[in-house]
């Protein structure tokens, strides 16, 4: 069978498998636009926060208004701390702010009252956002009170402002000026799902040989040629999906892009080849459709947290860091950040591609396992023929 016929064999198999066809056509589109819709607001707004005002003074009401003026916070009043905590435990609110009794009097008399702020750290990004925004809003309100107190004591306005803000800090986001969650989260989330999708597509193509019991035909056609045909069919299709994602993010949505598409597309091709090697190793090792899918899914599922976008990977346990190195997306994300944020040079891109060198050790393992599977298949076939003759 010629190589062109092998390609036609893979295309026919793809056309006659509805689930496989869906994975490379409309399912990615639904996933892409669904995720974009989830993050389309750009920033979380009006997050419910439980407020317990035990002071009921003019100052405490002013602080509540400061919180309400923040677009991120939506204050909800509770009568006691217990009910406020219960609302946070039920995920009805994400944080609790307790304004203590005699807050205003303690401030006027020089005491240091404690404003209790608690947030649900299970919602990592929401919790950190609320923690910072609540503190900023309360600080602005308390600074105004402190300024009035100093002016009443006879301190000049200029000196009072210096006393309140001895050091002024300016924070400027270099690559995400508006702190937009689409810029921050959507690309790595799509990358993690895209890697999982690529794994499913290639694993389904390999599992089809098991399902239809065509391994003997596969070996007779030449396993290298059949695998090359599979790679040449599915790699361009998956890269086309990646190109669609990049077009949506950096052309249609207009997210900032300092570099060029070329490096990202080439990096995606290298990442896919690494994914194919991992899937092939697991396929020849397990030789069971359900177990292959389950093992590959367990391997690739934690791709997003292992990218180091929301959590520093250096703080992970050693086993988690080794696991991270097994995922091609963890290598690709360095290129993505370098191209998108820094507009890195091609020499830096080349150094990042070298980080995939460890996946080359899978090639001799795949060859060894494939030969073993071929021998086992031939032994089973010869035993079957002997039984038929007897």
mmCIF file of C-alpha atoms in Angstrom:
data_model
loop_
_atom_site.group_PDB
_atom_site.id
_atom_site.type_symbol
_atom_site.label_atom_id
_atom_site.label_comp_id
_atom_site.label_asym_id
_atom_site.label_seq_id
_atom_site.Cartn_x
_atom_site.Cartn_y
_atom_site.Cartn_z
ATOM 1 C CA UNK A 1 0.000 0.000 0.000
ATOM 2 C CA UNK A 2 1.411 3.389 -1.017
ATOM 3 C CA UNK A 3 1.827 6.210 1.487
ATOM 4 C CA UNK A 4 -0.942 8.146 -0.229
ATOM 5 C CA UNK A 5 -3.275 5.213 0.395
ATOM 6 C CA UNK A 6 -2.218 5.199 4.055
ATOM 7 C CA UNK A 7 -3.210 8.839 4.326
ATOM 8 C CA UNK A 8 -6.513 8.010 2.661
ATOM 9 C CA UNK A 9 -6.983 5.177 5.163
ATOM 10 C CA UNK A 10 -6.666 7.621 8.088
ATOM 11 C CA UNK A 11 -8.963 10.173 6.469
ATOM 12 C CA UNK A 12 -11.618 7.521 5.833
ATOM 13 C CA UNK A 13 -11.364 6.335 9.432
ATOM 14 C CA UNK A 14 -11.797 9.930 10.599
ATOM 15 C CA UNK A 15 -14.811 10.504 8.362
ATOM 16 C CA UNK A 16 -16.604 7.370 9.553
ATOM 17 C CA UNK A 17 -16.142 8.061 13.281
ATOM 18 C CA UNK A 18 -18.615 10.766 14.407
ATOM 19 C CA UNK A 19 -16.994 11.295 17.815
ATOM 20 C CA UNK A 20 -13.519 11.714 16.344
ATOM 21 C CA UNK A 21 -14.881 14.072 13.712
ATOM 22 C CA UNK A 22 -16.604 16.111 16.419
ATOM 23 C CA UNK A 23 -13.343 16.439 18.375
ATOM 24 C CA UNK A 24 -11.606 18.137 15.477
ATOM 25 C CA UNK A 25 -14.551 20.239 14.282
ATOM 26 C CA UNK A 26 -17.393 21.709 16.329
ATOM 27 C CA UNK A 27 -16.493 20.626 19.895
ATOM 28 C CA UNK A 28 -13.351 22.843 19.985
ATOM 29 C CA UNK A 29 -15.378 25.762 18.613
ATOM 30 C CA UNK A 30 -18.012 25.340 21.320
ATOM 31 C CA UNK A 31 -15.312 25.129 23.976
ATOM 32 C CA UNK A 32 -13.421 28.185 22.707
ATOM 33 C CA UNK A 33 -16.449 30.458 22.494
ATOM 34 C CA UNK A 34 -17.875 29.092 25.747
ATOM 35 C CA UNK A 35 -14.693 29.961 27.637
ATOM 36 C CA UNK A 36 -14.494 33.352 25.963
ATOM 37 C CA UNK A 37 -18.054 34.058 27.087
ATOM 38 C CA UNK A 38 -17.185 33.082 30.676
ATOM 39 C CA UNK A 39 -14.249 35.515 30.758
ATOM 40 C CA UNK A 40 -15.824 38.178 28.531
ATOM 41 C CA UNK A 41 -16.448 40.532 31.472
ATOM 42 C CA UNK A 42 -12.685 40.890 31.791
ATOM 43 C CA UNK A 43 -12.810 41.568 35.534
ATOM 44 C CA UNK A 44 -15.012 40.159 38.305
ATOM 45 C CA UNK A 45 -17.574 42.731 39.410
ATOM 46 C CA UNK A 46 -20.075 43.061 42.258
ATOM 47 C CA UNK A 47 -18.762 40.095 44.234
ATOM 48 C CA UNK A 48 -20.956 39.633 47.348
ATOM 49 C CA UNK A 49 -19.228 40.563 50.620
ATOM 50 C CA UNK A 50 -20.848 40.160 54.050
ATOM 51 C CA UNK A 51 -20.735 43.330 56.188
ATOM 52 C CA UNK A 52 -21.283 43.244 59.963
ATOM 53 C CA UNK A 53 -21.472 46.830 61.275
ATOM 54 C CA UNK A 54 -21.252 46.580 65.055
ATOM 55 C CA UNK A 55 -20.442 50.282 65.489
ATOM 56 C CA UNK A 56 -23.368 51.854 63.611
ATOM 57 C CA UNK A 57 -21.552 55.204 63.576
ATOM 58 C CA UNK A 58 -21.119 57.842 60.914
ATOM 59 C CA UNK A 59 -17.601 56.510 60.305
ATOM 60 C CA UNK A 60 -18.696 52.883 59.869
ATOM 61 C CA UNK A 61 -21.440 53.916 57.452
ATOM 62 C CA UNK A 62 -18.877 55.928 55.500
ATOM 63 C CA UNK A 63 -16.587 52.890 55.280
ATOM 64 C CA UNK A 64 -19.493 50.794 53.971
ATOM 65 C CA UNK A 65 -20.091 53.446 51.299
ATOM 66 C CA UNK A 66 -16.389 53.240 50.394
ATOM 67 C CA UNK A 67 -16.772 49.502 49.894
ATOM 68 C CA UNK A 68 -19.950 49.992 47.867
ATOM 69 C CA UNK A 69 -18.186 52.496 45.611
ATOM 70 C CA UNK A 70 -15.701 49.797 44.593
ATOM 71 C CA UNK A 71 -16.963 48.086 41.415
ATOM 72 C CA UNK A 72 -15.576 44.726 42.566
ATOM 73 C CA UNK A 73 -17.492 44.661 45.867
ATOM 74 C CA UNK A 74 -21.219 44.274 46.511
ATOM 75 C CA UNK A 75 -21.839 44.693 50.293
ATOM 76 C CA UNK A 76 -24.575 42.598 51.948
ATOM 77 C CA UNK A 77 -25.467 43.524 55.548
ATOM 78 C CA UNK A 78 -25.725 40.885 58.287
ATOM 79 C CA UNK A 79 -26.761 41.369 61.888
ATOM 80 C CA UNK A 80 -24.146 39.149 63.503
ATOM 81 C CA UNK A 81 -20.791 37.536 62.744
ATOM 82 C CA UNK A 82 -22.172 33.981 62.898
ATOM 83 C CA UNK A 83 -24.660 34.465 60.075
ATOM 84 C CA UNK A 84 -22.019 36.276 58.018
ATOM 85 C CA UNK A 85 -19.568 33.380 58.395
ATOM 86 C CA UNK A 86 -22.331 30.907 57.551
ATOM 87 C CA UNK A 87 -23.049 32.790 54.313
ATOM 88 C CA UNK A 88 -19.380 32.557 53.346
ATOM 89 C CA UNK A 89 -19.305 28.830 54.111
ATOM 90 C CA UNK A 90 -22.357 28.368 51.851
ATOM 91 C CA UNK A 91 -20.619 30.383 49.074
ATOM 92 C CA UNK A 92 -23.360 33.021 49.251
ATOM 93 C CA UNK A 93 -20.611 35.568 49.953
ATOM 94 C CA UNK A 94 -16.867 35.435 49.290
ATOM 95 C CA UNK A 95 -15.621 37.574 52.196
ATOM 96 C CA UNK A 96 -16.639 38.976 55.592
ATOM 97 C CA UNK A 97 -15.841 42.452 56.928
ATOM 98 C CA UNK A 98 -16.547 43.120 60.624
ATOM 99 C CA UNK A 99 -16.527 46.781 61.706
ATOM 100 C CA UNK A 100 -16.013 46.535 65.507
ATOM 101 C CA UNK A 101 -18.012 48.222 68.257
ATOM 102 C CA UNK A 102 -16.723 51.715 69.236
ATOM 103 C CA UNK A 103 -14.614 51.893 66.077
ATOM 104 C CA UNK A 104 -15.120 55.642 65.744
ATOM 105 C CA UNK A 105 -14.377 56.356 69.428
ATOM 106 C CA UNK A 106 -11.194 54.269 69.434
ATOM 107 C CA UNK A 107 -9.873 56.152 66.420
ATOM 108 C CA UNK A 108 -10.624 59.540 67.980
ATOM 109 C CA UNK A 109 -8.978 58.573 71.280
ATOM 110 C CA UNK A 110 -5.795 57.267 69.656
ATOM 111 C CA UNK A 111 -6.486 53.560 70.065
ATOM 112 C CA UNK A 112 -5.983 51.002 67.272
ATOM 113 C CA UNK A 113 -9.232 49.125 66.596
ATOM 114 C CA UNK A 114 -9.118 45.907 64.591
ATOM 115 C CA UNK A 115 -11.295 45.598 61.470
ATOM 116 C CA UNK A 116 -11.726 41.864 60.874
ATOM 117 C CA UNK A 117 -11.454 40.881 57.176
ATOM 118 C CA UNK A 118 -11.879 37.259 56.177
ATOM 119 C CA UNK A 119 -12.118 35.779 52.689
ATOM 120 C CA UNK A 120 -12.613 32.333 51.186
ATOM 121 C CA UNK A 121 -9.159 31.248 49.988
ATOM 122 C CA UNK A 122 -10.642 28.224 48.198
ATOM 123 C CA UNK A 123 -11.537 30.658 45.424
ATOM 124 C CA UNK A 124 -7.916 31.571 44.837
ATOM 125 C CA UNK A 125 -8.185 34.485 42.410
ATOM 126 C CA UNK A 126 -11.473 35.838 43.784
ATOM 127 C CA UNK A 127 -10.141 35.695 47.338
ATOM 128 C CA UNK A 128 -6.929 37.546 46.523
ATOM 129 C CA UNK A 129 -8.793 40.154 44.500
ATOM 130 C CA UNK A 130 -11.309 40.825 47.287
ATOM 131 C CA UNK A 131 -8.605 40.918 49.942
ATOM 132 C CA UNK A 132 -6.699 43.660 48.120
ATOM 133 C CA UNK A 133 -9.779 45.651 47.074
ATOM 134 C CA UNK A 134 -11.358 45.600 50.556
ATOM 135 C CA UNK A 135 -8.133 46.806 52.152
ATOM 136 C CA UNK A 136 -7.729 49.584 49.560
ATOM 137 C CA UNK A 137 -11.305 50.797 50.020
ATOM 138 C CA UNK A 138 -11.094 50.813 53.832
ATOM 139 C CA UNK A 139 -7.670 52.463 53.753
ATOM 140 C CA UNK A 140 -9.010 55.315 51.614
ATOM 141 C CA UNK A 141 -11.847 55.924 54.069
ATOM 142 C CA UNK A 142 -9.607 55.786 57.145
ATOM 143 C CA UNK A 143 -7.038 58.111 55.565
ATOM 144 C CA UNK A 144 -9.749 60.726 55.175
ATOM 145 C CA UNK A 145 -10.597 60.375 58.878
ATOM 146 C CA UNK A 146 -6.927 60.598 59.875
ATOM 147 C CA UNK A 147 -6.480 63.708 57.734
ATOM 148 C CA UNK A 148 -9.407 65.450 59.435
ATOM 149 C CA UNK A 149 -8.000 64.526 62.859
ATOM 150 C CA UNK A 150 -4.593 66.009 62.043
ATOM 151 C CA UNK A 151 -6.098 69.198 60.630
ATOM 152 C CA UNK A 152 -8.169 69.558 63.814
ATOM 153 C CA UNK A 153 -4.934 69.289 65.814
ATOM 154 C CA UNK A 154 -3.480 72.270 63.947
ATOM 155 C CA UNK A 155 -1.212 70.391 61.518
ATOM 156 C CA UNK A 156 -0.912 72.174 58.143
ATOM 157 C CA UNK A 157 -2.553 70.461 55.155
ATOM 158 C CA UNK A 158 0.731 69.771 53.343
ATOM 159 C CA UNK A 159 2.350 68.258 56.442
ATOM 160 C CA UNK A 160 -0.785 66.229 57.242
ATOM 161 C CA UNK A 161 -0.744 64.637 53.784
ATOM 162 C CA UNK A 162 2.929 63.750 54.212
ATOM 163 C CA UNK A 163 2.229 62.247 57.651
ATOM 164 C CA UNK A 164 -0.559 60.055 56.244
ATOM 165 C CA UNK A 165 1.324 58.974 53.107
ATOM 166 C CA UNK A 166 5.054 59.146 53.896
ATOM 167 C CA UNK A 167 5.748 56.862 50.929
ATOM 168 C CA UNK A 168 3.532 56.780 47.850
ATOM 169 C CA UNK A 169 3.522 53.634 45.750
ATOM 170 C CA UNK A 170 2.566 53.441 42.103
ATOM 171 C CA UNK A 171 1.803 50.018 40.596
ATOM 172 C CA UNK A 172 1.864 49.798 36.789
ATOM 173 C CA UNK A 173 1.058 46.501 35.070
ATOM 174 C CA UNK A 174 3.518 46.154 32.199
ATOM 175 C CA UNK A 175 1.748 43.510 30.109
ATOM 176 C CA UNK A 176 -1.828 43.689 31.358
ATOM 177 C CA UNK A 177 -2.553 47.365 31.932
ATOM 178 C CA UNK A 178 -6.223 46.869 32.807
ATOM 179 C CA UNK A 179 -5.654 43.701 34.904
ATOM 180 C CA UNK A 180 -7.956 41.940 32.463
ATOM 181 C CA UNK A 181 -8.662 38.316 33.330
ATOM 182 C CA UNK A 182 -8.991 37.443 29.632
ATOM 183 C CA UNK A 183 -5.329 38.371 29.111
ATOM 184 C CA UNK A 184 -4.287 36.599 32.296
ATOM 185 C CA UNK A 185 -6.319 33.391 32.316
ATOM 186 C CA UNK A 186 -7.929 32.623 28.962
ATOM 187 C CA UNK A 187 -4.769 31.702 26.938
ATOM 188 C CA UNK A 188 -3.414 29.125 29.450
ATOM 189 C CA UNK A 189 -6.891 27.672 30.040
ATOM 190 C CA UNK A 190 -7.380 27.200 26.285
ATOM 191 C CA UNK A 191 -3.881 25.727 26.037
ATOM 192 C CA UNK A 192 -4.590 23.170 28.770
ATOM 193 C CA UNK A 193 -7.871 22.137 27.154
ATOM 194 C CA UNK A 194 -6.268 22.086 23.707
ATOM 195 C CA UNK A 195 -3.563 19.707 24.910
ATOM 196 C CA UNK A 196 -6.216 17.449 26.451
ATOM 197 C CA UNK A 197 -8.195 17.527 23.210
ATOM 198 C CA UNK A 198 -5.110 16.686 21.124
ATOM 199 C CA UNK A 199 -4.410 13.732 23.400
ATOM 200 C CA UNK A 200 -7.978 12.429 22.964
ATOM 201 C CA UNK A 201 -7.837 12.771 19.186
ATOM 202 C CA UNK A 202 -4.572 10.863 18.809
ATOM 203 C CA UNK A 203 -5.434 8.250 21.440
ATOM 204 C CA UNK A 204 -8.782 7.574 19.721
ATOM 205 C CA UNK A 205 -6.976 7.095 16.429
ATOM 206 C CA UNK A 206 -4.661 4.512 18.016
ATOM 207 C CA UNK A 207 -7.437 2.833 20.003
ATOM 208 C CA UNK A 208 -9.382 2.325 16.783
ATOM 209 C CA UNK A 209 -6.766 -0.262 15.773
ATOM 210 C CA UNK A 210 -7.508 -2.161 18.980
ATOM 211 C CA UNK A 211 -11.261 -1.791 18.642
ATOM 212 C CA UNK A 212 -11.369 -3.132 15.088
ATOM 213 C CA UNK A 213 -8.635 -5.702 15.772
ATOM 214 C CA UNK A 214 -6.481 -4.378 12.915
ATOM 215 C CA UNK A 215 -3.109 -4.478 14.669
ATOM 216 C CA UNK A 216 -1.915 -7.292 12.404
ATOM 217 C CA UNK A 217 -2.905 -5.253 9.353
ATOM 218 C CA UNK A 218 -1.157 -2.277 10.916
ATOM 219 C CA UNK A 219 2.098 -4.192 11.319
ATOM 220 C CA UNK A 220 1.868 -5.662 7.835
ATOM 221 C CA UNK A 221 1.508 -2.167 6.352
ATOM 222 C CA UNK A 222 4.547 -0.981 8.264
ATOM 223 C CA UNK A 223 4.044 0.514 11.691
ATOM 224 C CA UNK A 224 6.342 3.487 11.032
ATOM 225 C CA UNK A 225 4.517 4.408 7.850
ATOM 226 C CA UNK A 226 1.097 4.095 9.505
ATOM 227 C CA UNK A 227 2.187 6.221 12.473
ATOM 228 C CA UNK A 228 3.653 8.833 10.134
ATOM 229 C CA UNK A 229 0.340 8.924 8.258
ATOM 230 C CA UNK A 230 -1.555 9.459 11.510
ATOM 231 C CA UNK A 231 0.813 12.264 12.530
ATOM 232 C CA UNK A 232 0.550 13.967 9.133
ATOM 233 C CA UNK A 233 -3.244 13.817 9.249
ATOM 234 C CA UNK A 234 -3.866 14.995 12.804
ATOM 235 C CA UNK A 235 -1.010 17.450 13.413
ATOM 236 C CA UNK A 236 -2.209 20.026 10.820
ATOM 237 C CA UNK A 237 -5.801 19.704 12.074
ATOM 238 C CA UNK A 238 -4.809 20.393 15.682
ATOM 239 C CA UNK A 239 -2.448 23.208 14.663
ATOM 240 C CA UNK A 240 -5.331 24.739 12.707
ATOM 241 C CA UNK A 241 -7.340 24.768 15.944
ATOM 242 C CA UNK A 242 -4.402 26.477 17.663
ATOM 243 C CA UNK A 243 -4.263 29.060 14.877
ATOM 244 C CA UNK A 244 -7.976 29.712 15.394
ATOM 245 C CA UNK A 245 -7.402 30.293 19.118
ATOM 246 C CA UNK A 246 -4.544 32.716 18.429
ATOM 247 C CA UNK A 247 -6.654 34.571 15.875
ATOM 248 C CA UNK A 248 -9.533 34.895 18.327
ATOM 249 C CA UNK A 249 -7.311 36.128 21.166
ATOM 250 C CA UNK A 250 -4.856 38.428 19.447
ATOM 251 C CA UNK A 251 -6.683 39.625 16.347
ATOM 252 C CA UNK A 252 -10.421 39.518 17.024
ATOM 253 C CA UNK A 253 -10.257 40.349 20.766
ATOM 254 C CA UNK A 254 -7.167 42.512 20.256
ATOM 255 C CA UNK A 255 -5.194 41.240 23.248
ATOM 256 C CA UNK A 256 -1.640 42.637 23.449
ATOM 257 C CA UNK A 257 0.896 40.682 21.382
ATOM 258 C CA UNK A 258 4.514 41.812 21.374
ATOM 259 C CA UNK A 259 5.886 39.047 19.116
ATOM 260 C CA UNK A 260 4.841 37.133 16.022
ATOM 261 C CA UNK A 261 2.485 34.223 15.369
ATOM 262 C CA UNK A 262 5.221 32.223 13.637
ATOM 263 C CA UNK A 263 7.061 31.296 16.821
ATOM 264 C CA UNK A 264 3.830 30.324 18.581
ATOM 265 C CA UNK A 265 2.707 28.071 15.727
ATOM 266 C CA UNK A 266 6.099 26.388 15.485
ATOM 267 C CA UNK A 267 6.108 25.886 19.265
ATOM 268 C CA UNK A 268 2.643 24.334 19.024
ATOM 269 C CA UNK A 269 3.906 21.833 16.443
ATOM 270 C CA UNK A 270 6.799 20.814 18.725
ATOM 271 C CA UNK A 271 4.414 20.541 21.691
ATOM 272 C CA UNK A 272 2.078 18.290 19.678
ATOM 273 C CA UNK A 273 4.936 16.002 18.660
ATOM 274 C CA UNK A 274 5.807 15.620 22.344
ATOM 275 C CA UNK A 275 2.149 14.829 23.106
ATOM 276 C CA UNK A 276 2.127 12.186 20.346
ATOM 277 C CA UNK A 277 5.243 10.540 21.832
ATOM 278 C CA UNK A 278 3.664 10.363 25.286
ATOM 279 C CA UNK A 279 0.405 8.941 23.939
ATOM 280 C CA UNK A 280 2.257 6.342 21.848
ATOM 281 C CA UNK A 281 4.280 5.226 24.870
ATOM 282 C CA UNK A 282 1.155 4.791 26.980
ATOM 283 C CA UNK A 283 -0.718 3.070 24.126
ATOM 284 C CA UNK A 284 1.936 0.408 23.498
ATOM 285 C CA UNK A 285 2.473 -0.044 27.230
ATOM 286 C CA UNK A 286 -1.188 -0.613 28.197
ATOM 287 C CA UNK A 287 -2.866 -1.869 24.970
ATOM 288 C CA UNK A 288 -6.337 -1.247 26.351
ATOM 289 C CA UNK A 289 -8.612 1.501 25.029
ATOM 290 C CA UNK A 290 -10.220 2.486 28.327
ATOM 291 C CA UNK A 291 -6.983 2.362 30.295
ATOM 292 C CA UNK A 292 -5.107 4.380 27.667
ATOM 293 C CA UNK A 293 -7.696 7.187 27.777
ATOM 294 C CA UNK A 294 -7.892 7.103 31.580
ATOM 295 C CA UNK A 295 -4.126 7.178 32.082
ATOM 296 C CA UNK A 296 -3.587 9.951 29.522
ATOM 297 C CA UNK A 297 -6.388 12.024 31.032
ATOM 298 C CA UNK A 298 -4.933 11.651 34.529
ATOM 299 C CA UNK A 299 -1.522 12.691 33.193
ATOM 300 C CA UNK A 300 -2.682 15.796 31.308
ATOM 301 C CA UNK A 301 -5.628 16.948 33.456
ATOM 302 C CA UNK A 302 -3.600 19.138 35.888
ATOM 303 C CA UNK A 303 -1.883 21.000 33.039
ATOM 304 C CA UNK A 304 -3.280 24.429 33.944
ATOM 305 C CA UNK A 305 -1.995 24.687 37.555
ATOM 306 C CA UNK A 306 1.342 23.204 36.490
ATOM 307 C CA UNK A 307 1.978 26.040 34.009
ATOM 308 C CA UNK A 308 2.948 28.425 36.795
ATOM 309 C CA UNK A 309 0.502 31.150 35.755
ATOM 310 C CA UNK A 310 -1.489 31.290 39.011
ATOM 311 C CA UNK A 311 0.962 29.489 41.313
ATOM 312 C CA UNK A 312 4.802 29.564 41.445
ATOM 313 C CA UNK A 313 5.999 26.151 40.335
ATOM 314 C CA UNK A 314 9.175 26.497 42.417
ATOM 315 C CA UNK A 315 7.015 26.152 45.540
ATOM 316 C CA UNK A 316 5.523 22.844 44.380
ATOM 317 C CA UNK A 317 6.674 19.519 45.894
ATOM 318 C CA UNK A 318 9.493 17.814 44.026
ATOM 319 C CA UNK A 319 7.168 15.094 42.693
ATOM 320 C CA UNK A 320 4.829 17.743 41.267
ATOM 321 C CA UNK A 321 7.764 19.489 39.572
ATOM 322 C CA UNK A 322 8.776 16.196 37.911
ATOM 323 C CA UNK A 323 5.185 15.652 36.843
ATOM 324 C CA UNK A 324 5.171 19.164 35.395
ATOM 325 C CA UNK A 325 8.191 18.343 33.235
ATOM 326 C CA UNK A 326 6.249 15.442 31.687
ATOM 327 C CA UNK A 327 3.590 17.806 30.297
ATOM 328 C CA UNK A 328 4.470 19.466 26.977
ATOM 329 C CA UNK A 329 2.218 22.440 27.798
ATOM 330 C CA UNK A 330 4.551 23.365 30.675
ATOM 331 C CA UNK A 331 7.370 23.771 28.145
ATOM 332 C CA UNK A 332 5.192 25.600 25.623
ATOM 333 C CA UNK A 333 3.912 28.206 28.109
ATOM 334 C CA UNK A 334 7.424 29.684 28.472
ATOM 335 C CA UNK A 335 7.471 30.357 24.733
ATOM 336 C CA UNK A 336 3.930 31.743 24.806
ATOM 337 C CA UNK A 337 4.701 34.219 27.598
ATOM 338 C CA UNK A 338 8.008 35.190 25.986
ATOM 339 C CA UNK A 339 6.430 35.890 22.606
ATOM 340 C CA UNK A 340 3.244 37.562 23.856
ATOM 341 C CA UNK A 341 4.713 39.698 26.631
ATOM 342 C CA UNK A 342 8.363 40.264 25.698
ATOM 343 C CA UNK A 343 8.506 39.855 21.919
ATOM 344 C CA UNK A 344 11.469 37.525 22.419
ATOM 345 C CA UNK A 345 14.084 36.869 19.770
ATOM 346 C CA UNK A 346 14.357 33.689 17.725
ATOM 347 C CA UNK A 347 17.523 32.710 19.625
ATOM 348 C CA UNK A 348 15.554 32.706 22.909
ATOM 349 C CA UNK A 349 12.857 30.667 21.170
ATOM 350 C CA UNK A 350 15.482 28.115 20.070
ATOM 351 C CA UNK A 351 16.725 27.717 23.633
ATOM 352 C CA UNK A 352 13.170 27.047 24.806
ATOM 353 C CA UNK A 353 12.656 24.395 22.124
ATOM 354 C CA UNK A 354 15.737 22.577 23.445
ATOM 355 C CA UNK A 355 13.822 22.023 26.720
ATOM 356 C CA UNK A 356 11.853 19.278 24.909
ATOM 357 C CA UNK A 357 14.970 17.125 24.507
ATOM 358 C CA UNK A 358 13.887 14.724 27.258
ATOM 359 C CA UNK A 359 10.933 13.530 25.172
ATOM 360 C CA UNK A 360 13.384 12.071 22.623
ATOM 361 C CA UNK A 361 14.161 9.290 25.121
ATOM 362 C CA UNK A 362 10.627 8.028 24.529
ATOM 363 C CA UNK A 363 11.454 7.062 20.929
ATOM 364 C CA UNK A 364 13.594 3.960 21.755
ATOM 365 C CA UNK A 365 11.013 2.985 24.392
ATOM 366 C CA UNK A 366 8.244 3.205 21.785
ATOM 367 C CA UNK A 367 10.287 1.136 19.322
ATOM 368 C CA UNK A 368 10.935 -1.539 21.947
ATOM 369 C CA UNK A 369 7.285 -1.681 23.042
ATOM 370 C CA UNK A 370 6.019 -1.739 19.435
ATOM 371 C CA UNK A 371 8.257 -4.690 18.585
ATOM 372 C CA UNK A 372 7.044 -6.490 21.689
ATOM 373 C CA UNK A 373 3.408 -5.883 20.724
ATOM 374 C CA UNK A 374 4.164 -7.124 17.200
ATOM 375 C CA UNK A 375 5.699 -10.345 18.525
ATOM 376 C CA UNK A 376 2.799 -10.913 20.918
ATOM 377 C CA UNK A 377 0.288 -10.311 18.118
ATOM 378 C CA UNK A 378 2.037 -12.779 15.834
ATOM 379 C CA UNK A 379 2.149 -15.406 18.614
ATOM 380 C CA UNK A 380 -1.583 -15.014 19.266
ATOM 381 C CA UNK A 381 -2.321 -15.208 15.545
ATOM 382 C CA UNK A 382 -0.236 -18.362 15.083
ATOM 383 C CA UNK A 383 -1.943 -20.045 18.055
ATOM 384 C CA UNK A 384 -5.338 -19.153 16.580
ATOM 385 C CA UNK A 385 -4.374 -20.646 13.229
ATOM 386 C CA UNK A 386 -3.117 -23.845 14.892
ATOM 387 C CA UNK A 387 -6.391 -24.180 16.782
ATOM 388 C CA UNK A 388 -8.349 -23.819 13.561
ATOM 389 C CA UNK A 389 -6.248 -26.505 11.866
ATOM 390 C CA UNK A 390 -6.727 -28.940 14.757
#
